[in-house]
Tab-separated table of C-alpha atoms in Angstrom:
chain	number	residue	atom	x	y	z
A	596	LEU	CA	21.192	-62.920	-34.572
A	597	GLY	CA	23.387	-60.930	-32.198
A	598	GLY	CA	23.975	-64.026	-30.095
A	599	VAL	CA	25.002	-66.014	-33.157
A	600	VAL	CA	27.422	-63.339	-34.334
A	601	PHE	CA	29.057	-62.930	-30.936
A	602	SER	CA	29.253	-66.697	-30.478
A	603	LEU	CA	31.131	-66.912	-33.769
A	604	GLY	CA	33.508	-64.217	-32.554
A	605	LEU	CA	34.146	-66.064	-29.298
A	606	ILE	CA	34.760	-69.251	-31.257
A	607	LEU	CA	37.528	-67.419	-33.117
A	608	VAL	CA	38.996	-66.360	-29.783
A	609	ILE	CA	38.886	-69.782	-28.166
A	610	ILE	CA	39.687	-72.015	-31.135
A	611	ALA	CA	41.618	-69.801	-33.556
A	612	GLY	CA	43.786	-68.071	-30.957
A	613	ALA	CA	42.455	-64.521	-31.336
A	614	GLU	CA	42.458	-62.091	-28.397
A	615	LEU	CA	39.367	-60.598	-26.748
A	616	PHE	CA	39.679	-58.002	-23.986
A	617	THR	CA	36.729	-59.252	-21.991
A	618	GLY	CA	37.892	-62.864	-22.105
A	619	ASN	CA	41.384	-61.761	-21.111
A	620	ASN	CA	39.951	-60.405	-17.871
A	621	LEU	CA	40.435	-63.989	-16.671
A	622	ILE	CA	44.200	-63.388	-16.684
A	623	VAL	CA	43.530	-61.996	-13.222
A	624	MET	CA	43.551	-65.624	-12.073
A	625	ALA	CA	47.228	-65.926	-13.026
A	626	TRP	CA	47.856	-62.521	-11.441
A	627	ALA	CA	46.218	-63.635	-8.190
A	628	GLY	CA	48.444	-66.717	-8.243
A	629	ARG	CA	51.507	-64.479	-8.704
A	630	LYS	CA	52.336	-66.013	-12.059
A	631	VAL	CA	51.761	-62.703	-13.892
A	632	SER	CA	52.858	-59.269	-12.708
A	633	THR	CA	50.508	-56.315	-12.471
A	634	VAL	CA	52.433	-54.568	-15.257
A	635	ARG	CA	52.105	-57.526	-17.616
A	636	LEU	CA	48.406	-57.886	-16.784
A	637	LEU	CA	47.652	-54.233	-17.502
A	638	ARG	CA	49.884	-54.251	-20.601
A	639	ASN	CA	47.903	-57.143	-22.057
A	640	TRP	CA	44.577	-55.492	-21.282
A	641	VAL	CA	45.600	-52.150	-22.821
A	642	ILE	CA	47.042	-53.669	-26.006
A	643	VAL	CA	44.148	-56.059	-26.575
A	644	TYR	CA	41.558	-53.379	-25.773
A	645	ALA	CA	43.173	-51.046	-28.314
A	646	GLY	CA	43.343	-53.819	-30.911
A	647	ASN	CA	39.705	-54.756	-30.349
A	648	PHE	CA	38.738	-51.083	-30.665
A	649	VAL	CA	40.552	-50.601	-33.971
A	650	GLY	CA	39.253	-53.874	-35.377
A	651	SER	CA	35.662	-53.212	-34.314
A	652	VAL	CA	35.501	-49.667	-35.688
A	653	ALA	CA	37.217	-50.755	-38.917
A	654	THR	CA	34.689	-53.572	-39.313
A	655	ALA	CA	31.841	-51.106	-38.772
A	656	ALA	CA	33.315	-48.832	-41.446
A	657	LEU	CA	33.725	-51.693	-43.921
A	658	LEU	CA	30.166	-52.841	-43.357
A	659	PHE	CA	28.897	-49.286	-43.847
A	660	LEU	CA	30.803	-49.022	-47.133
A	661	SER	CA	29.180	-52.279	-48.251
A	662	GLY	CA	25.781	-50.566	-48.119
A	663	GLN	CA	24.340	-53.396	-46.039
A	664	TYR	CA	22.435	-50.882	-43.901
A	665	GLY	CA	20.168	-50.161	-46.877
A	666	LEU	CA	18.801	-53.694	-47.161
A	667	GLY	CA	15.096	-54.245	-46.648
A	668	GLY	CA	14.248	-50.694	-47.669
A	669	GLY	CA	16.547	-49.372	-44.944
A	670	ALA	CA	15.140	-51.651	-42.221
A	671	VAL	CA	18.595	-52.997	-41.380
A	672	GLY	CA	19.982	-49.494	-40.957
A	673	VAL	CA	17.028	-48.313	-38.873
A	674	LYS	CA	17.496	-51.243	-36.497
A	675	ALA	CA	21.227	-50.506	-36.216
A	676	LEU	CA	20.457	-46.855	-35.470
A	677	ALA	CA	17.911	-47.756	-32.804
A	678	ILE	CA	20.273	-50.166	-31.052
A	679	ALA	CA	23.182	-47.717	-31.084
A	680	ASN	CA	21.048	-44.789	-29.933
A	681	ALA	CA	19.624	-46.817	-27.032
A	682	LYS	CA	23.116	-47.808	-25.907
A	683	CYS	CA	24.308	-44.193	-25.982
A	684	GLY	CA	21.280	-43.142	-23.952
A	685	LEU	CA	22.028	-45.404	-20.987
A	686	ASP	CA	22.862	-43.723	-17.691
A	687	PHE	CA	26.196	-44.527	-16.023
A	688	VAL	CA	24.965	-46.849	-13.267
A	689	PRO	CA	22.680	-49.035	-15.421
A	690	ALA	CA	25.412	-49.287	-18.088
A	691	LEU	CA	27.924	-50.282	-15.404
A	692	PHE	CA	25.847	-53.130	-14.005
A	693	LEU	CA	24.659	-54.290	-17.421
A	694	GLY	CA	28.369	-54.584	-18.178
A	695	VAL	CA	28.998	-56.539	-14.966
A	696	MET	CA	26.336	-59.109	-15.796
A	697	CYS	CA	27.432	-59.360	-19.408
A	698	ASN	CA	31.052	-60.260	-18.821
A	699	ALA	CA	30.224	-62.626	-16.008
A	700	LEU	CA	28.426	-64.675	-18.668
A	701	VAL	CA	31.139	-64.203	-21.292
A	702	CYS	CA	33.881	-65.319	-18.908
A	703	LEU	CA	31.741	-68.237	-17.780
A	704	ALA	CA	31.587	-69.256	-21.433
A	705	VAL	CA	35.387	-69.109	-21.634
A	706	TRP	CA	35.681	-71.032	-18.354
A	707	LEU	CA	33.299	-73.713	-19.613
A	708	SER	CA	35.376	-74.068	-22.788
A	709	PHE	CA	38.353	-75.160	-20.656
A	710	SER	CA	36.502	-78.387	-19.890
A	711	ALA	CA	35.861	-79.109	-23.575
A	712	ARG	CA	37.939	-81.701	-25.372
A	713	SER	CA	37.077	-80.957	-29.000
A	714	ALA	CA	36.164	-78.009	-31.199
A	715	THR	CA	32.557	-79.216	-31.252
A	716	ASP	CA	32.466	-79.296	-27.451
A	717	LYS	CA	33.827	-75.749	-27.267
A	718	VAL	CA	31.160	-74.467	-29.661
A	719	MET	CA	28.370	-76.219	-27.775
A	720	VAL	CA	29.313	-74.895	-24.324
A	721	ILE	CA	29.800	-71.238	-25.239
A	722	VAL	CA	26.526	-70.678	-27.091
A	723	PRO	CA	24.084	-70.730	-24.104
A	724	PRO	CA	25.874	-68.062	-21.976
A	725	ILE	CA	26.407	-65.808	-24.984
A	726	ALA	CA	22.823	-66.186	-26.161
A	727	ALA	CA	21.694	-65.387	-22.601
A	728	PHE	CA	23.607	-62.101	-22.389
A	729	VAL	CA	22.360	-60.950	-25.782
A	730	ALA	CA	18.749	-61.924	-25.019
A	731	ALA	CA	18.934	-60.166	-21.640
A	732	GLY	CA	20.203	-56.921	-23.171
A	733	PHE	CA	23.475	-56.833	-21.247
A	734	GLU	CA	26.306	-54.552	-22.380
A	735	HIS	CA	29.625	-55.728	-23.850
A	736	CYS	CA	32.305	-53.114	-24.494
A	737	VAL	CA	33.834	-54.792	-27.554
A	738	ALA	CA	30.431	-55.448	-29.119
A	739	ASN	CA	29.567	-51.788	-28.510
A	740	MET	CA	32.796	-50.760	-30.253
A	741	TYR	CA	31.095	-52.150	-33.342
A	742	PHE	CA	27.395	-51.443	-32.783
A	743	ILE	CA	27.685	-47.760	-31.839
A	744	PRO	CA	30.135	-46.686	-34.591
A	745	SER	CA	27.937	-48.573	-37.065
A	746	GLY	CA	25.009	-46.386	-36.054
A	747	ILE	CA	27.122	-43.226	-36.080
A	748	PHE	CA	28.431	-43.927	-39.577
A	749	ILE	CA	24.882	-44.399	-40.833
A	750	LYS	CA	23.660	-41.247	-39.099
A	751	GLN	CA	26.513	-39.108	-40.397
A	752	PHE	CA	27.133	-40.478	-43.864
A	753	ALA	CA	24.052	-42.308	-45.179
A	754	PRO	CA	22.674	-40.552	-48.296
A	755	ASP	CA	19.314	-38.829	-48.428
A	756	GLU	CA	17.837	-41.780	-50.306
A	757	PHE	CA	18.314	-43.983	-47.249
A	758	TRP	CA	16.398	-41.617	-44.963
A	759	ILE	CA	13.576	-41.262	-47.488
A	760	ASP	CA	13.250	-45.037	-47.940
A	761	ALA	CA	13.527	-45.708	-44.192
A	762	GLY	CA	10.973	-43.025	-43.298
A	763	VAL	CA	13.081	-41.580	-40.450
A	764	THR	CA	15.344	-38.568	-39.938
A	765	ARG	CA	18.735	-38.056	-38.300
A	766	ASP	CA	17.045	-36.031	-35.549
A	767	ALA	CA	15.312	-39.193	-34.333
A	768	TYR	CA	18.603	-40.363	-32.774
A	769	PRO	CA	19.786	-37.484	-30.561
A	770	ASP	CA	21.990	-39.573	-28.246
A	771	LEU	CA	23.925	-41.175	-31.105
A	772	THR	CA	27.169	-39.164	-31.085
A	773	TRP	CA	30.849	-39.841	-30.493
A	774	GLY	CA	30.380	-38.308	-27.045
A	775	GLY	CA	27.525	-40.731	-26.405
A	776	PHE	CA	29.814	-43.538	-27.540
A	777	ALA	CA	32.440	-42.542	-24.958
A	778	SER	CA	29.813	-42.178	-22.214
A	779	ASN	CA	28.687	-45.744	-22.910
A	780	LEU	CA	32.108	-47.290	-23.301
A	781	LEU	CA	33.498	-46.042	-19.974
A	782	PRO	CA	30.935	-47.581	-17.578
A	783	VAL	CA	30.485	-50.703	-19.695
A	784	THR	CA	34.245	-51.361	-19.755
A	785	ILE	CA	34.492	-50.913	-15.985
A	786	GLY	CA	31.492	-53.200	-15.517
A	787	ASN	CA	32.952	-55.834	-17.838
A	788	ILE	CA	36.199	-55.843	-15.830
A	789	LEU	CA	34.312	-56.226	-12.554
A	790	GLY	CA	32.075	-58.965	-13.906
A	791	GLY	CA	34.817	-60.954	-15.610
A	792	ALA	CA	37.860	-60.390	-13.414
A	793	VAL	CA	36.111	-60.331	-10.033
A	794	LEU	CA	32.866	-62.306	-10.228
A	795	VAL	CA	34.416	-65.082	-12.333
A	796	GLY	CA	38.218	-64.858	-12.257
A	797	VAL	CA	38.806	-64.060	-8.588
A	798	VAL	CA	35.939	-66.263	-7.393
A	799	TYR	CA	37.133	-69.337	-9.304
A	800	TRP	CA	40.742	-68.679	-8.305
A	801	PHE	CA	39.673	-68.571	-4.656
A	802	ILE	CA	37.683	-71.788	-4.967
A	803	TYR	CA	40.113	-73.877	-7.007
A	804	LEU	CA	43.578	-72.320	-7.190
A	805	ARG	CA	44.361	-70.411	-4.008
A	806	PRO	CA	47.191	-71.866	-1.925
A	807	ARG	CA	46.000	-74.120	0.866
A	808	LYS	CA	47.823	-75.095	4.007
A	809	LYS	CA	48.703	-78.757	4.117
A	810	ALA	CA	46.963	-80.668	6.861
A	811	GLU	CA	49.253	-81.613	9.694
A	812	ALA	CA	49.980	-85.294	9.998
């Protein structure tokens, strides 16, 4: 399900013209080719990161207000809590490299979409890499901007009836705090930049776009 949801989000980015911080890590290719300045590169990343953050947290709040977490006798909410708590409990180094691997796949999906000629082609090529990163448990900073606040909202604001129906208590999720959110987001964001900008962007720029000396006649 997570792979499907994120694939839909990436479809909006690629086809509908939305902006995704992790996909925009590929702008480093234009920067390496001296078509974009460092200031413009960082400006784009900061603005899009902030926009993704606001949108993700707002979406988590709206979904909490919908009461969706209470479906299935609270099973949906318990799963959301478990996912968010596990993410907050990751140590710095594992979170960093899970982020590296994640955005390498995300940016590969974006790169593959450049070869597509129709909307159907774009959808078909992005699904496998996205499904792979979700199935492998890799970490994506923008996805975590939604998943972790979703868990925090449930932990902090869900009524007593939810906890009774779900058969769990708030104490079962000790790592799920705003501090835990920050401790996850920092290494995952750094890892996403390294995976997308370096392992994909810089590598493909070097292979295909770097200036080459013309062979002497």
